[in-house]
Amino acid sequence: MTVLRPVLSDLGTAWMRTALAVVGGMFATYANLSFFMPFLVLYLQEIGLSPGESAIWAGYIGFIQGLAFAAGAPFWGMLGDRVGRKPMAVRGIALSALGTLLVPFANSAPVVFLIIMGRGLLAGPGSAALALVSSVTPRRRLAMVVGWIDAAQVLGSVVGLAAGGRLAAAIGIRETFVVGGGLGLLGALLVLLFARERFLRPPALAGPTRLSPLRRMAGSFGRARSTVNPTVLFAFLLSGGFWMTNLGINYIIPLRIQEMAAPERVPLFTGLAASIFAATMFAGVLLASRLADRWGYRQVLFAGILGMVVLFLPQGFTGELSLFMWTRALQGFCAGLINPLGRTLIAFASDPADRGTVYGISGLFMGTGAAMGPLVFGSLFTPWLGVGPAIGLMAACLVPALLLLLRRSEINVLAARG
């Protein structure tokens, strides 16, 4: 009950209702995405591609999705600072769902490619949701709420994978995409009806203006640039490195397991590795804010990042499947610690008036990492060096953030304010 007491005392507040609405919206969004991405290769085969062609196009589509999101996120973040964060969150969740709903009507791989590229450019629900909750949540509860959002994303992904697989077998892949898109639209409706935001346009943006949209965007980025201090830069590097490794390893884990398991057991252990990582990451995000309050943000971040870095090495070079699974479990817990704390630091260290833009720039780093991970580790390093060394080299993606963290002694002070 001591864990729940502070939560129960806040249940009647407007900010808590908003936080719970966003958590529900993110759960629906990531369930929707998990209804779609795992079955993309099969859908491409269904519309006439060979297995080899479908794998190539799936790689192209995954790359353009991350790249398009990286390109669009800063613009939508800047727009959120002008018109409000709630409209941007509803827009992002709804357009993400609409992208899934449109795919069943595509009858060729290039059309699917264009739909997903458009969704990446126009959606970006995660950054918008973080900007919204950070603008209404008290500082003392912000890390907890960001942890809930991360937990909802993990849980939504797990539920989406499990339910999507059953639905695809029962009603077909096209129909599964429709169900996933409909679930995403329900998430947008949840935020629209229950989230509350008292948005006041900053004085620098108030009133009519004759400036062109490009000049207004440049002005917003100029103001946000003054907010991008070394602590925020650390959070950006952490986000880019985290998503580069997370997306990179997902594409090559089956190849690594093939080196350690009998062929008929590879699908089983591949699913088990993903489930173990998700379960321990879920535990990590739920505990992150409590551990940070007790031991300090900087200390918990350091332990989590160092754990992530070190654990890539046995995953890449062990010949024992049991050790590989244990290291995936430990790394999932470390990932659960660093992701919400890193994203919370952006709110602690940035100007509230520019928070949408700053979270949008964070989305640029995240999307770039998500796009580059499969390309660098799946398409470049794995054929060149082998799957084991490619996994070991993923540790280098988080080293810049780790080194910058060593120089950021002010992080605990920022977290303690308010």
PDB file of C-alpha atoms in Angstrom, residues 181-339:
ATOM      1  CA  GLY A 181      -5.954   0.463 -36.732  1.00  0.00           C
ATOM      2  CA  GLY A 182      -9.345   0.576 -35.026  1.00  0.00           C
ATOM      3  CA  LEU A 183      -7.689  -0.002 -31.660  1.00  0.00           C
ATOM      4  CA  GLY A 184      -5.334   2.896 -32.378  1.00  0.00           C
ATOM      5  CA  LEU A 185      -8.284   5.185 -33.152  1.00  0.00           C
ATOM      6  CA  LEU A 186      -9.822   4.258 -29.793  1.00  0.00           C
ATOM      7  CA  GLY A 187      -6.578   5.408 -28.167  1.00  0.00           C
ATOM      8  CA  ALA A 188      -6.863   8.771 -29.935  1.00  0.00           C
ATOM      9  CA  LEU A 189     -10.477   9.079 -28.776  1.00  0.00           C
ATOM     10  CA  LEU A 190      -9.424   8.346 -25.197  1.00  0.00           C
ATOM     11  CA  VAL A 191      -6.920  11.222 -25.209  1.00  0.00           C
ATOM     12  CA  LEU A 192      -9.382  13.536 -26.976  1.00  0.00           C
ATOM     13  CA  LEU A 193     -12.130  12.981 -24.402  1.00  0.00           C
ATOM     14  CA  PHE A 194     -10.225  12.726 -21.128  1.00  0.00           C
ATOM     15  CA  ALA A 195      -6.926  14.604 -21.439  1.00  0.00           C
ATOM     16  CA  ARG A 196      -6.919  18.208 -20.214  1.00  0.00           C
ATOM     17  CA  GLU A 197      -4.431  20.936 -21.019  1.00  0.00           C
ATOM     18  CA  ARG A 198      -4.534  24.604 -20.065  1.00  0.00           C
ATOM     19  CA  PHE A 199      -2.417  25.816 -22.922  1.00  0.00           C
ATOM     20  CA  LEU A 200      -1.270  29.419 -23.035  1.00  0.00           C
ATOM     21  CA  ARG A 201       0.694  30.445 -26.085  1.00  0.00           C
ATOM     22  CA  PRO A 202       4.078  31.822 -24.974  1.00  0.00           C
ATOM     23  CA  PRO A 203       4.328  35.640 -25.249  1.00  0.00           C
ATOM     24  CA  ALA A 204       6.955  35.331 -27.968  1.00  0.00           C
ATOM     25  CA  LEU A 205       4.426  33.435 -30.089  1.00  0.00           C
ATOM     26  CA  ALA A 206       1.252  35.296 -29.142  1.00  0.00           C
ATOM     27  CA  GLY A 207      -0.601  37.570 -31.517  1.00  0.00           C
ATOM     28  CA  PRO A 208      -0.714  37.741 -35.306  1.00  0.00           C
ATOM     29  CA  THR A 209       2.439  37.471 -37.336  1.00  0.00           C
ATOM     30  CA  ARG A 210       3.394  38.146 -40.927  1.00  0.00           C
ATOM     31  CA  LEU A 211       6.362  35.814 -40.810  1.00  0.00           C
ATOM     32  CA  SER A 212       6.374  32.886 -43.204  1.00  0.00           C
ATOM     33  CA  PRO A 213       5.901  29.377 -41.737  1.00  0.00           C
ATOM     34  CA  LEU A 214       9.567  28.577 -42.388  1.00  0.00           C
ATOM     35  CA  ARG A 215      10.727  31.697 -40.533  1.00  0.00           C
ATOM     36  CA  ARG A 216       8.384  30.939 -37.633  1.00  0.00           C
ATOM     37  CA  MET A 217       9.809  27.397 -37.498  1.00  0.00           C
ATOM     38  CA  ALA A 218      13.335  28.772 -37.525  1.00  0.00           C
ATOM     39  CA  GLY A 219      12.427  31.078 -34.655  1.00  0.00           C
ATOM     40  CA  SER A 220      11.026  28.189 -32.625  1.00  0.00           C
ATOM     41  CA  PHE A 221      14.154  26.113 -33.195  1.00  0.00           C
ATOM     42  CA  GLY A 222      16.292  29.113 -32.275  1.00  0.00           C
ATOM     43  CA  ARG A 223      14.505  29.439 -28.931  1.00  0.00           C
ATOM     44  CA  ALA A 224      14.706  25.690 -28.322  1.00  0.00           C
ATOM     45  CA  ARG A 225      18.418  25.685 -29.148  1.00  0.00           C
ATOM     46  CA  SER A 226      19.065  27.830 -26.083  1.00  0.00           C
ATOM     47  CA  THR A 227      17.352  25.106 -24.043  1.00  0.00           C
ATOM     48  CA  VAL A 228      19.474  22.286 -25.492  1.00  0.00           C
ATOM     49  CA  ASN A 229      22.071  22.262 -22.738  1.00  0.00           C
ATOM     50  CA  PRO A 230      24.526  19.404 -22.076  1.00  0.00           C
ATOM     51  CA  THR A 231      21.984  17.520 -19.946  1.00  0.00           C
ATOM     52  CA  VAL A 232      19.407  17.596 -22.744  1.00  0.00           C
ATOM     53  CA  LEU A 233      22.120  16.612 -25.229  1.00  0.00           C
ATOM     54  CA  PHE A 234      22.905  13.614 -23.020  1.00  0.00           C
ATOM     55  CA  ALA A 235      19.235  12.586 -23.185  1.00  0.00           C
ATOM     56  CA  PHE A 236      19.293  12.950 -26.986  1.00  0.00           C
ATOM     57  CA  LEU A 237      22.410  10.769 -27.332  1.00  0.00           C
ATOM     58  CA  LEU A 238      20.921   8.206 -24.972  1.00  0.00           C
ATOM     59  CA  SER A 239      17.694   8.061 -26.992  1.00  0.00           C
ATOM     60  CA  GLY A 240      19.504   7.676 -30.318  1.00  0.00           C
ATOM     61  CA  GLY A 241      21.887   5.023 -29.010  1.00  0.00           C
ATOM     62  CA  PHE A 242      19.144   3.100 -27.230  1.00  0.00           C
ATOM     63  CA  TRP A 243      16.886   2.848 -30.273  1.00  0.00           C
ATOM     64  CA  MET A 244      19.770   2.069 -32.610  1.00  0.00           C
ATOM     65  CA  THR A 245      20.696  -0.957 -30.512  1.00  0.00           C
ATOM     66  CA  ASN A 246      17.114  -1.964 -29.731  1.00  0.00           C
ATOM     67  CA  LEU A 247      15.971  -2.032 -33.360  1.00  0.00           C
ATOM     68  CA  GLY A 248      19.316  -3.319 -34.608  1.00  0.00           C
ATOM     69  CA  ILE A 249      19.383  -6.397 -32.394  1.00  0.00           C
ATOM     70  CA  ASN A 250      15.750  -7.319 -33.023  1.00  0.00           C
ATOM     71  CA  TYR A 251      16.529  -8.016 -36.670  1.00  0.00           C
ATOM     72  CA  ILE A 252      19.471 -10.337 -35.994  1.00  0.00           C
ATOM     73  CA  ILE A 253      18.507 -12.172 -32.783  1.00  0.00           C
ATOM     74  CA  PRO A 254      17.050 -15.101 -34.810  1.00  0.00           C
ATOM     75  CA  LEU A 255      20.388 -15.443 -36.601  1.00  0.00           C
ATOM     76  CA  ARG A 256      22.242 -15.488 -33.268  1.00  0.00           C
ATOM     77  CA  ILE A 257      19.918 -18.133 -31.849  1.00  0.00           C
ATOM     78  CA  GLN A 258      20.407 -20.251 -34.977  1.00  0.00           C
ATOM     79  CA  GLU A 259      24.063 -20.561 -33.951  1.00  0.00           C
ATOM     80  CA  MET A 260      23.127 -22.021 -30.548  1.00  0.00           C
ATOM     81  CA  ALA A 261      19.859 -23.954 -30.948  1.00  0.00           C
ATOM     82  CA  ALA A 262      18.498 -26.793 -33.047  1.00  0.00           C
ATOM     83  CA  PRO A 263      16.740 -25.509 -36.199  1.00  0.00           C
ATOM     84  CA  GLU A 264      13.287 -26.663 -35.112  1.00  0.00           C
ATOM     85  CA  ARG A 265      13.605 -24.733 -31.822  1.00  0.00           C
ATOM     86  CA  VAL A 266      14.788 -21.412 -33.247  1.00  0.00           C
ATOM     87  CA  PRO A 267      11.267 -19.857 -33.497  1.00  0.00           C
ATOM     88  CA  LEU A 268      10.498 -20.896 -29.904  1.00  0.00           C
ATOM     89  CA  PHE A 269      13.665 -19.400 -28.446  1.00  0.00           C
ATOM     90  CA  THR A 270      13.392 -16.268 -30.603  1.00  0.00           C
ATOM     91  CA  GLY A 271       9.949 -15.579 -29.162  1.00  0.00           C
ATOM     92  CA  LEU A 272      11.197 -16.439 -25.672  1.00  0.00           C
ATOM     93  CA  ALA A 273      14.097 -13.973 -25.969  1.00  0.00           C
ATOM     94  CA  ALA A 274      11.704 -11.190 -26.991  1.00  0.00           C
ATOM     95  CA  SER A 275       9.260 -12.039 -24.194  1.00  0.00           C
ATOM     96  CA  ILE A 276      11.969 -12.160 -21.510  1.00  0.00           C
ATOM     97  CA  PHE A 277      13.376  -8.792 -22.581  1.00  0.00           C
ATOM     98  CA  ALA A 278       9.900  -7.216 -22.605  1.00  0.00           C
ATOM     99  CA  ALA A 279       8.971  -8.637 -19.191  1.00  0.00           C
ATOM    100  CA  THR A 280      12.117  -7.424 -17.440  1.00  0.00           C
ATOM    101  CA  MET A 281      11.953  -4.054 -19.205  1.00  0.00           C
ATOM    102  CA  PHE A 282       8.395  -3.709 -17.904  1.00  0.00           C
ATOM    103  CA  ALA A 283       9.702  -4.334 -14.377  1.00  0.00           C
ATOM    104  CA  GLY A 284      12.489  -1.805 -14.904  1.00  0.00           C
ATOM    105  CA  VAL A 285      10.227   1.027 -16.035  1.00  0.00           C
ATOM    106  CA  LEU A 286       7.930   0.484 -13.052  1.00  0.00           C
ATOM    107  CA  LEU A 287      10.851   0.668 -10.611  1.00  0.00           C
ATOM    108  CA  ALA A 288      12.889   3.396 -12.332  1.00  0.00           C
ATOM    109  CA  SER A 289      11.405   6.452 -10.615  1.00  0.00           C
ATOM    110  CA  ARG A 290      11.493   4.857  -7.147  1.00  0.00           C
ATOM    111  CA  LEU A 291      15.120   3.798  -7.533  1.00  0.00           C
ATOM    112  CA  ALA A 292      16.045   7.249  -8.860  1.00  0.00           C
ATOM    113  CA  ASP A 293      14.336   8.965  -5.922  1.00  0.00           C
ATOM    114  CA  ARG A 294      16.269   6.751  -3.519  1.00  0.00           C
ATOM    115  CA  TRP A 295      19.706   6.531  -5.140  1.00  0.00           C
ATOM    116  CA  GLY A 296      19.748   9.512  -7.512  1.00  0.00           C
ATOM    117  CA  TYR A 297      19.003   9.874 -11.211  1.00  0.00           C
ATOM    118  CA  ARG A 298      22.637  10.033 -12.241  1.00  0.00           C
ATOM    119  CA  GLN A 299      23.588   6.908 -10.304  1.00  0.00           C
ATOM    120  CA  VAL A 300      20.678   4.832 -11.656  1.00  0.00           C
ATOM    121  CA  LEU A 301      21.283   6.041 -15.209  1.00  0.00           C
ATOM    122  CA  PHE A 302      24.979   5.201 -14.930  1.00  0.00           C
ATOM    123  CA  ALA A 303      24.250   1.691 -13.652  1.00  0.00           C
ATOM    124  CA  GLY A 304      21.626   1.102 -16.348  1.00  0.00           C
ATOM    125  CA  ILE A 305      23.740   2.347 -19.266  1.00  0.00           C
ATOM    126  CA  LEU A 306      26.848   0.513 -18.058  1.00  0.00           C
ATOM    127  CA  GLY A 307      24.792  -2.661 -17.693  1.00  0.00           C
ATOM    128  CA  MET A 308      23.458  -2.293 -21.237  1.00  0.00           C
ATOM    129  CA  VAL A 309      26.978  -1.776 -22.611  1.00  0.00           C
ATOM    130  CA  VAL A 310      28.585  -4.703 -20.772  1.00  0.00           C
ATOM    131  CA  LEU A 311      25.760  -7.161 -21.493  1.00  0.00           C
ATOM    132  CA  PHE A 312      26.100  -6.841 -25.261  1.00  0.00           C
ATOM    133  CA  LEU A 313      29.458  -8.623 -25.039  1.00  0.00           C
ATOM    134  CA  PRO A 314      28.294 -12.018 -23.695  1.00  0.00           C
ATOM    135  CA  GLN A 315      25.269 -11.898 -26.012  1.00  0.00           C
ATOM    136  CA  GLY A 316      27.607 -11.579 -28.964  1.00  0.00           C
ATOM    137  CA  PHE A 317      30.238 -14.112 -27.982  1.00  0.00           C
ATOM    138  CA  THR A 318      28.704 -16.794 -25.745  1.00  0.00           C
ATOM    139  CA  GLY A 319      27.983 -20.243 -27.109  1.00  0.00           C
ATOM    140  CA  GLU A 320      25.508 -21.082 -24.336  1.00  0.00           C
ATOM    141  CA  LEU A 321      21.849 -20.375 -25.052  1.00  0.00           C
ATOM    142  CA  SER A 322      20.998 -20.220 -21.337  1.00  0.00           C
ATOM    143  CA  LEU A 323      23.590 -17.472 -20.752  1.00  0.00           C
ATOM    144  CA  PHE A 324      22.255 -15.582 -23.770  1.00  0.00           C
ATOM    145  CA  MET A 325      18.733 -15.664 -22.278  1.00  0.00           C
ATOM    146  CA  TRP A 326      19.932 -14.517 -18.855  1.00  0.00           C
ATOM    147  CA  THR A 327      21.805 -11.592 -20.369  1.00  0.00           C
ATOM    148  CA  ARG A 328      18.716 -10.608 -22.402  1.00  0.00           C
ATOM    149  CA  ALA A 329      16.720 -10.601 -19.169  1.00  0.00           C
ATOM    150  CA  LEU A 330      19.252  -8.430 -17.326  1.00  0.00           C
ATOM    151  CA  GLN A 331      19.591  -6.089 -20.281  1.00  0.00           C
ATOM    152  CA  GLY A 332      15.830  -5.678 -20.480  1.00  0.00           C
ATOM    153  CA  PHE A 333      15.790  -4.509 -16.863  1.00  0.00           C
ATOM    154  CA  CYS A 334      18.596  -2.017 -17.579  1.00  0.00           C
ATOM    155  CA  ALA A 335      16.696  -0.732 -20.612  1.00  0.00           C
ATOM    156  CA  GLY A 336      13.631  -0.238 -18.443  1.00  0.00           C
ATOM    157  CA  LEU A 337      15.652   1.943 -16.075  1.00  0.00           C
ATOM    158  CA  ILE A 338      17.332   4.243 -18.563  1.00  0.00           C
ATOM    159  CA  ASN A 339      14.549   4.921 -21.057  1.00  0.00           C
TER     160      ASN A 339
END
